[in-house]
Coordinates of C-alpha atoms in Angstrom, one line a residue:
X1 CA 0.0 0.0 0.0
X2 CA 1.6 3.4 -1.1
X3 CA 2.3 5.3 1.9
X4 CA 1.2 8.9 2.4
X5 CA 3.9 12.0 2.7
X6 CA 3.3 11.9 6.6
X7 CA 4.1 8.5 7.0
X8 CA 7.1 8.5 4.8
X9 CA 8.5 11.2 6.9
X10 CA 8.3 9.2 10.1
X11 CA 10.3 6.3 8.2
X12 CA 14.3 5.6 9.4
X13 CA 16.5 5.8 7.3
X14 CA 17.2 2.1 7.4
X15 CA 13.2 2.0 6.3
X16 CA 13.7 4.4 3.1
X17 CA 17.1 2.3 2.3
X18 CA 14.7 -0.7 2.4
X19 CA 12.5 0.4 -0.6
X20 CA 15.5 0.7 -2.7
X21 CA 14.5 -2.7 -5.3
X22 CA 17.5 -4.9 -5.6
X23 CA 19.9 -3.5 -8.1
X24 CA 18.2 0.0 -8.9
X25 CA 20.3 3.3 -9.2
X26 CA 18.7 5.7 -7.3
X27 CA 16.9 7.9 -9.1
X28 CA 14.5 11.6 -8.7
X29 CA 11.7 8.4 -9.9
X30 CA 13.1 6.2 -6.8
X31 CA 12.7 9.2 -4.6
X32 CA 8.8 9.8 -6.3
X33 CA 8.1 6.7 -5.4
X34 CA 9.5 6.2 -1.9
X35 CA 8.3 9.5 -1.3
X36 CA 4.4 9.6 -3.1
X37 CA 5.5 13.1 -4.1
X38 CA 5.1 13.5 -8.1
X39 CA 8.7 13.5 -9.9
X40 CA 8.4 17.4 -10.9
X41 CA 7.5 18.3 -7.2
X42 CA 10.5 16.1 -6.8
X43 CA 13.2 17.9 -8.9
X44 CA 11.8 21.0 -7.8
X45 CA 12.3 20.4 -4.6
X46 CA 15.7 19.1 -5.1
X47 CA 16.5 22.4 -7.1
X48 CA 15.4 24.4 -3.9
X49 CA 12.7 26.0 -6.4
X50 CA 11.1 29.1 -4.4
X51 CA 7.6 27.3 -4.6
X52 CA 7.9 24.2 -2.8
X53 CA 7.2 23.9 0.6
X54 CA 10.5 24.0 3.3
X55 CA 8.9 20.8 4.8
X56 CA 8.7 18.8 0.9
X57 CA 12.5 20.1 0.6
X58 CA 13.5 18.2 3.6
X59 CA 11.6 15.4 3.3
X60 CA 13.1 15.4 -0.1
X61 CA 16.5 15.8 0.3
X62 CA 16.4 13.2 3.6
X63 CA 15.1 10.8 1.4
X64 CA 17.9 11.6 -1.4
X65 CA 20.8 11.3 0.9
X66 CA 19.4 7.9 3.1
X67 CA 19.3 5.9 -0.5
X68 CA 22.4 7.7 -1.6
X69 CA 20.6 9.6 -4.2
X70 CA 23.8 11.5 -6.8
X71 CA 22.2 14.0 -9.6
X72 CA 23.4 13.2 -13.1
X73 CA 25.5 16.3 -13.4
X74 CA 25.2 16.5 -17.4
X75 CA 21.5 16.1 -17.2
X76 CA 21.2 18.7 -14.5
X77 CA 23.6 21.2 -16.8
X78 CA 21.2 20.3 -19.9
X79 CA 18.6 21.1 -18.5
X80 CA 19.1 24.6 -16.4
X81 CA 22.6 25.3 -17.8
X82 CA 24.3 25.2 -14.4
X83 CA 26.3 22.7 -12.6
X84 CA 25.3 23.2 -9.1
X85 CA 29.3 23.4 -9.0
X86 CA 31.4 26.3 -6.8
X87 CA 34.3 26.2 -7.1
X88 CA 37.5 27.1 -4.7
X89 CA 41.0 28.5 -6.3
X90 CA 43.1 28.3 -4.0
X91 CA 47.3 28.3 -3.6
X92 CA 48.9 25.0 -3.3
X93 CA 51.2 26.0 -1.0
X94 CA 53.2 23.6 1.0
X95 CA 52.2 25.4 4.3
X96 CA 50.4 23.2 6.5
X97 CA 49.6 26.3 8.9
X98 CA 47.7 28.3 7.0
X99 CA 44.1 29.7 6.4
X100 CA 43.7 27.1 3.6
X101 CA 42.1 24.2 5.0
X102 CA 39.8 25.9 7.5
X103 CA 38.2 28.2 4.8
X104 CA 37.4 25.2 1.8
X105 CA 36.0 23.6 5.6
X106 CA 33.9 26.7 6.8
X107 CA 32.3 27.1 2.8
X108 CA 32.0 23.1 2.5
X109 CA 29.7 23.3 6.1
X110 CA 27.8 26.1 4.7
X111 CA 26.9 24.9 1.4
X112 CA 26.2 21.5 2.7
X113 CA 22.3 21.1 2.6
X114 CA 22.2 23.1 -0.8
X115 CA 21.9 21.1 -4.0
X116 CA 25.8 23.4 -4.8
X117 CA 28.9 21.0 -4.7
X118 CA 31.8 22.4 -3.4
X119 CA 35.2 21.5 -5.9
X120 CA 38.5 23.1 -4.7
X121 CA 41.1 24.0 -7.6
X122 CA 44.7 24.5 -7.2
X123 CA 46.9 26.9 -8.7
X124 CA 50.9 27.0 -8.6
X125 CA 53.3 29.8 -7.6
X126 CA 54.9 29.3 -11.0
X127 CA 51.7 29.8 -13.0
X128 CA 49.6 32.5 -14.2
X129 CA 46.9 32.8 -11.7
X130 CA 44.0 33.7 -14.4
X131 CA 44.9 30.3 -15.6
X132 CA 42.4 28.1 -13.7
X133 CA 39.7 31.0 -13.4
X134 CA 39.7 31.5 -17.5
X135 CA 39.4 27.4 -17.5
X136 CA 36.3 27.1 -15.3
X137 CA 35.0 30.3 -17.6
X138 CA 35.6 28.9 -20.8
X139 CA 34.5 25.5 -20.0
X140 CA 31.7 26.2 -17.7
X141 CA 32.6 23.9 -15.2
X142 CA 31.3 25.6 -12.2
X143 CA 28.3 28.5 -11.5
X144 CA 30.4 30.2 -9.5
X145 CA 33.8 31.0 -8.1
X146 CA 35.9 31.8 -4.6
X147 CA 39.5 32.8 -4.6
X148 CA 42.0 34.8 -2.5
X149 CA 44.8 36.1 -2.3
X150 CA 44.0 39.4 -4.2
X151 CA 45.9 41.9 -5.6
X152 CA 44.9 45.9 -6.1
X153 CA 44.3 45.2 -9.4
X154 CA 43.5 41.6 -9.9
X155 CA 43.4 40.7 -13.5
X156 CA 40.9 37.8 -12.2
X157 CA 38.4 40.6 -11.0
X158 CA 38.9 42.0 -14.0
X159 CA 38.2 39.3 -15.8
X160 CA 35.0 37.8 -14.4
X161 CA 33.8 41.5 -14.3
X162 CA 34.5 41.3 -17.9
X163 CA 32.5 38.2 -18.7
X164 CA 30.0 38.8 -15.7
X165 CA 30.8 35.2 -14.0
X166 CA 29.5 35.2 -10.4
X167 CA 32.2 35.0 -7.8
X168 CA 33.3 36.5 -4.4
X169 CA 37.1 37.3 -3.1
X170 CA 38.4 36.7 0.0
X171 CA 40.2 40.4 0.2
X172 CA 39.6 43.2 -1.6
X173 CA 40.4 44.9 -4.7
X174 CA 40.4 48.1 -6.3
X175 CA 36.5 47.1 -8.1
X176 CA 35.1 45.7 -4.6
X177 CA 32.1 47.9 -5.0
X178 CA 31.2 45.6 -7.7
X179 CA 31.5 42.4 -6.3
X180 CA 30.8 40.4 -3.7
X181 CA 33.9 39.9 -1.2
X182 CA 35.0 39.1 3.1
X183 CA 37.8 41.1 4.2
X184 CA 39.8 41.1 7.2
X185 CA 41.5 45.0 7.7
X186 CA 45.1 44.6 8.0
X187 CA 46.0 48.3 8.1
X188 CA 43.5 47.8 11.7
X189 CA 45.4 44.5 12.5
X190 CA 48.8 46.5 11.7
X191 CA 47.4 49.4 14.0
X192 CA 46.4 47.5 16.9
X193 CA 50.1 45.6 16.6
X194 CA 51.9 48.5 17.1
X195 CA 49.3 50.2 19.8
X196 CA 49.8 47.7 22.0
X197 CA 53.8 47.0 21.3
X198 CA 54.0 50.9 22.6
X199 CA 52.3 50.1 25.6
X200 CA 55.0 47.3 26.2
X201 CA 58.0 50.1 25.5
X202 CA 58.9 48.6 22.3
X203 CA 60.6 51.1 20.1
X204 CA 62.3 49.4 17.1
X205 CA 60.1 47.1 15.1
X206 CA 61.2 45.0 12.5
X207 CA 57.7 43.3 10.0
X208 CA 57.6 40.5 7.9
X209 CA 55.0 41.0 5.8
X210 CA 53.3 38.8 2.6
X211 CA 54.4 39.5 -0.8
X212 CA 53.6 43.5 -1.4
X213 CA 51.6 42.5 -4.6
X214 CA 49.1 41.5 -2.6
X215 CA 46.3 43.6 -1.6
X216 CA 46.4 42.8 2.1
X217 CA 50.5 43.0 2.5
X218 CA 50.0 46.5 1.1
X219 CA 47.1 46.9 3.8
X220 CA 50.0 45.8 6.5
X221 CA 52.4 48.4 5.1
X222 CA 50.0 51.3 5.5
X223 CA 48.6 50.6 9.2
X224 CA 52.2 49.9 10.3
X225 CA 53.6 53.1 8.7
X226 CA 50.9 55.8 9.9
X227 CA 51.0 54.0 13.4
X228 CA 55.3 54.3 14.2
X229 CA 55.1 57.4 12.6
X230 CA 52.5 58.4 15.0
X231 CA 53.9 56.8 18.1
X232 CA 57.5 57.9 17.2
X233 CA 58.4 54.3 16.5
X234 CA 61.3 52.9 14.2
X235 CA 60.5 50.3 11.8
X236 CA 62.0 48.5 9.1
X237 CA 59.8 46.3 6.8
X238 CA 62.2 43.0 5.7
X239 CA 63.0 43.8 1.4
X240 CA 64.8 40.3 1.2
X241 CA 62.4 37.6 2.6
X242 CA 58.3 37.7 3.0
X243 CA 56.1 35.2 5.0
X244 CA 55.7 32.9 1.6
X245 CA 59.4 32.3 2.4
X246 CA 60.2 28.9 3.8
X247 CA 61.1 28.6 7.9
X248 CA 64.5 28.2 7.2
X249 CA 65.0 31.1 5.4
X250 CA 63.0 33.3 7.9
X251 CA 65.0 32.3 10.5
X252 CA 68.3 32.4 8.9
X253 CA 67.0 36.5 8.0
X254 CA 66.1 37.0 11.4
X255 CA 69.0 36.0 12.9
X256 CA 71.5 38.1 10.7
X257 CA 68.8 41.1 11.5
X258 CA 69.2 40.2 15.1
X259 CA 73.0 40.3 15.0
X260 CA 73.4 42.9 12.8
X261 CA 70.9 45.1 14.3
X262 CA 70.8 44.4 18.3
X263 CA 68.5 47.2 18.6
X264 CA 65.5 45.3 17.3
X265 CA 62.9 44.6 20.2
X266 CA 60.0 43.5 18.5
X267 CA 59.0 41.4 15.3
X268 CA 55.5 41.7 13.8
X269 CA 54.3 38.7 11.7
X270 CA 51.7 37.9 9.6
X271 CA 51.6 34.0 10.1
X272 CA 52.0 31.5 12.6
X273 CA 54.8 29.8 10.6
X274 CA 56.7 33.6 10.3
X275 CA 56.0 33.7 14.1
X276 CA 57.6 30.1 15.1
X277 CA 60.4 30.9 12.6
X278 CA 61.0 34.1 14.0
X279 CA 61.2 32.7 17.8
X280 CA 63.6 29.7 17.2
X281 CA 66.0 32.6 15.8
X282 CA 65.4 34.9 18.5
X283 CA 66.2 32.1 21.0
X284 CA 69.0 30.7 19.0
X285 CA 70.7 34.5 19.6
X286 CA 70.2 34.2 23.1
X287 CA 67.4 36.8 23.4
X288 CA 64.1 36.7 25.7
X289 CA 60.5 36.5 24.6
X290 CA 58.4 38.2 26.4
X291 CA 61.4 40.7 28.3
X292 CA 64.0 41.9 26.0
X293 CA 62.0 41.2 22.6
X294 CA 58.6 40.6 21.5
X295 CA 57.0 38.9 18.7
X296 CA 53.6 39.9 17.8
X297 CA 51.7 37.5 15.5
X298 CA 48.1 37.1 13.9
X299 CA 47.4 33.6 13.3
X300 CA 43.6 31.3 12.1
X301 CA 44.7 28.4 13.8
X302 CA 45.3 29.3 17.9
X303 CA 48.3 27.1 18.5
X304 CA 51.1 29.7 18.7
X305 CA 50.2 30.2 22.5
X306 CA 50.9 26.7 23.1
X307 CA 54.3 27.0 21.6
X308 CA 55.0 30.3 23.7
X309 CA 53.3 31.6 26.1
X310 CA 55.2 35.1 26.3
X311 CA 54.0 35.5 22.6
X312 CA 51.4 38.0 21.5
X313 CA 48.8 36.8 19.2
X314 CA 45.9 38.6 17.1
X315 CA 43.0 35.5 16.0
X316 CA 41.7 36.0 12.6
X317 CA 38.6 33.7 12.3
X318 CA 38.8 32.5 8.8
X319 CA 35.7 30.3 9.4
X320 CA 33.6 33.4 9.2
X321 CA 35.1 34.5 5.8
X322 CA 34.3 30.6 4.5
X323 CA 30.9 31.3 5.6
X324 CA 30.4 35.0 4.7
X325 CA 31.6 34.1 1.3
X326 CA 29.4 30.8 0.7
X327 CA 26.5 33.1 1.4
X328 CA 27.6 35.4 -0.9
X329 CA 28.1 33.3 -3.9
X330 CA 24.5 31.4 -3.3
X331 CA 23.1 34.9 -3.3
X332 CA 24.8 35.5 -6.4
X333 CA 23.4 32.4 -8.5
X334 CA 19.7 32.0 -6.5
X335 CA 18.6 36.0 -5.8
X336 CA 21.1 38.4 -8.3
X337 CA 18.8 40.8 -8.3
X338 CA 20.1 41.8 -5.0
X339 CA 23.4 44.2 -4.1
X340 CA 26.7 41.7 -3.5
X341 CA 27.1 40.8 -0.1
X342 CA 30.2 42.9 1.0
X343 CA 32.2 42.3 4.7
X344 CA 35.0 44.0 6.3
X345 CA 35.8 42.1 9.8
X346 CA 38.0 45.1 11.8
X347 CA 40.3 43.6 14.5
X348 CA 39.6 45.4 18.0
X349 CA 42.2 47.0 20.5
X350 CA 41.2 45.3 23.3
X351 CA 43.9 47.7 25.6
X352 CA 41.2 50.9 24.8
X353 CA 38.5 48.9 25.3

């Protein structure tokens, strides 16, 4: 006897896996019939359509994922001309500290739920970085896009401006009225750094900052200049090393600035890897953390604190960026119509507060 839509939705899922028949692919029929919902109200459902009922979706899609239910991808693109694909360019870095994990993690969680597949695409240091954002273009192989890393003017803004591609940055650039994007303000961060280094009689500050092509080293550069020059402070940011470096280089920099320049009583970093570096050096030269030198660090991962105490540490939650920015993009595809969701997370000074 063909059950009604309240009874199906009081079935386990051991129950819905039961009506499976013996060597059947599940299909949108399978869930039709499992479900007694009609195979339109079915696919609608499935494609989140604004007309179907929130309770229908759910009992929809907890049917689809109990019998293991997979859209055909190519039917799906012939027949809307999307993918229900975002995908994630991201560095492939070496790095294991780094924000890179914990953001494709934060937008994976948010878009789970959502008929949108996350796919995460790699791009090398030694490659043009348009490269994999002109391939997902040309061959349509995704609705939508995330990347980071940003630069004032980013020909990959640029580009998908150009070709009006939906897509939000993690970082701004010089056309972020236009698009969709999650910042973090590093001229703040750089700000608060120095505030509070002052207040700990710190007077000659040496910063290792990301690659100055980036939007957000630049960001760095400007907070940390307008802030010694307004305290009075001497700085010096490092020309011959960045925090894309490896460790060993970092350190091997730090120590030489250490011995050639004993003045140096605190280092700002923009990564927990700079950070670690820069303490092994400063303890290799015989120099205190925490009394005769200081290394301030922000970090998205809060393990530097269980390396050394006596460091100082800024957390920059780059779970709310993954989120913030899966949002975006699904308001990009499902409700365009609206203004691009736009975020700029400012780091507090906790000392004035």
């Amino acid at each position: 006897m063909k059950k009604t839509v309240a009874e199906v939705s009081l079935l386990s899922t051991e129950q819905l896996v039961s009506q499976v028949l013996p060597g059947e692919r599940p299909t949108q029929k399978t869930i039709s019939r499992i479900s007694g919902l009609a195979v339109a109200t079915v696919s609608r459902a499935l494609g989140d359509a604004p007309d179907i009922g929130q309770e229908t979706k759910q009992l929809v899609r907890r049917v689809a994922d109990a019998i293991g239910y997979v859209p055909n991808r190519a039917g799906v693109r012939l027949r809307t001309g999307r993918t229900n694909v975002i995908s994630l360019v991201v560095p492939a870095e070496g790095d294991v500290i780094n924000n890179t994990s914990r953001l494709t993690s934060s937008i994976a969680q948010e878009l789970r739920g959502t008929r949108f597949h996350l796919n995460v695409l790699p791009w090398f240091s030694d490659e043009d970085s348009l490269r994999p954002i002109e391939y997902i273009v040309e061959t349509r192989s995704a609705d939508a896009v995330i990347f980071n890393m940003t630069e004032p003017e980013d020909r990959r803004v640029e580009y998908l401006l150009k070709h009006n591609f939906p897509f939000a940055t993690h970082g701004r650039t010089k056309w972020c009225e236009r698009h969709a994007y999650y910042d973090y303000d590093n001229s703040a961060f750089m700000r608060v750094a120095i505030n509070r280094l002052a207040a700990r009689g710190r007077e000659n500050i040496h910063a290792i900052l990301p690659p100055l092509n980036q939007n957000y080293s630049q960001d760095m550069k400007r907070g940390l200049e307008e802030a010694c020059s307004r305290l009075g402070l001497s700085y010096r940011i490092a020309q011959n090393v960045d925090s894309d470096q490896s460790s060993d280089q970092i350190r091997h920099w730090i120590k030489n600035r250490l011995q050639n320049s004993p003045e140096v009583d605190a280092i700002v970093s923009s990564s927990s890897k700079t950070a670690i570096a820069a303490i092994v050096a400063i303890e290799q030269m015989g120099r205190k953390l925490g009394e005769d030198i200081d290394v301030y660090s922000k970090e998205v991962i809060p393990v530097l604190k269980m390396f050394r105490e006596n460091i100082v540490v800024e957390f920059e939650d780059v779970s709310d960026a993954g989120r913030f920015l899966a949002k975006a993009v699904l308001q990009l595809l499902l409700e365009p119509e609206k203004k691009p969701m736009q975020h700029l997370e400012i780091p507090v000074d906790r000392m004035r507060h």
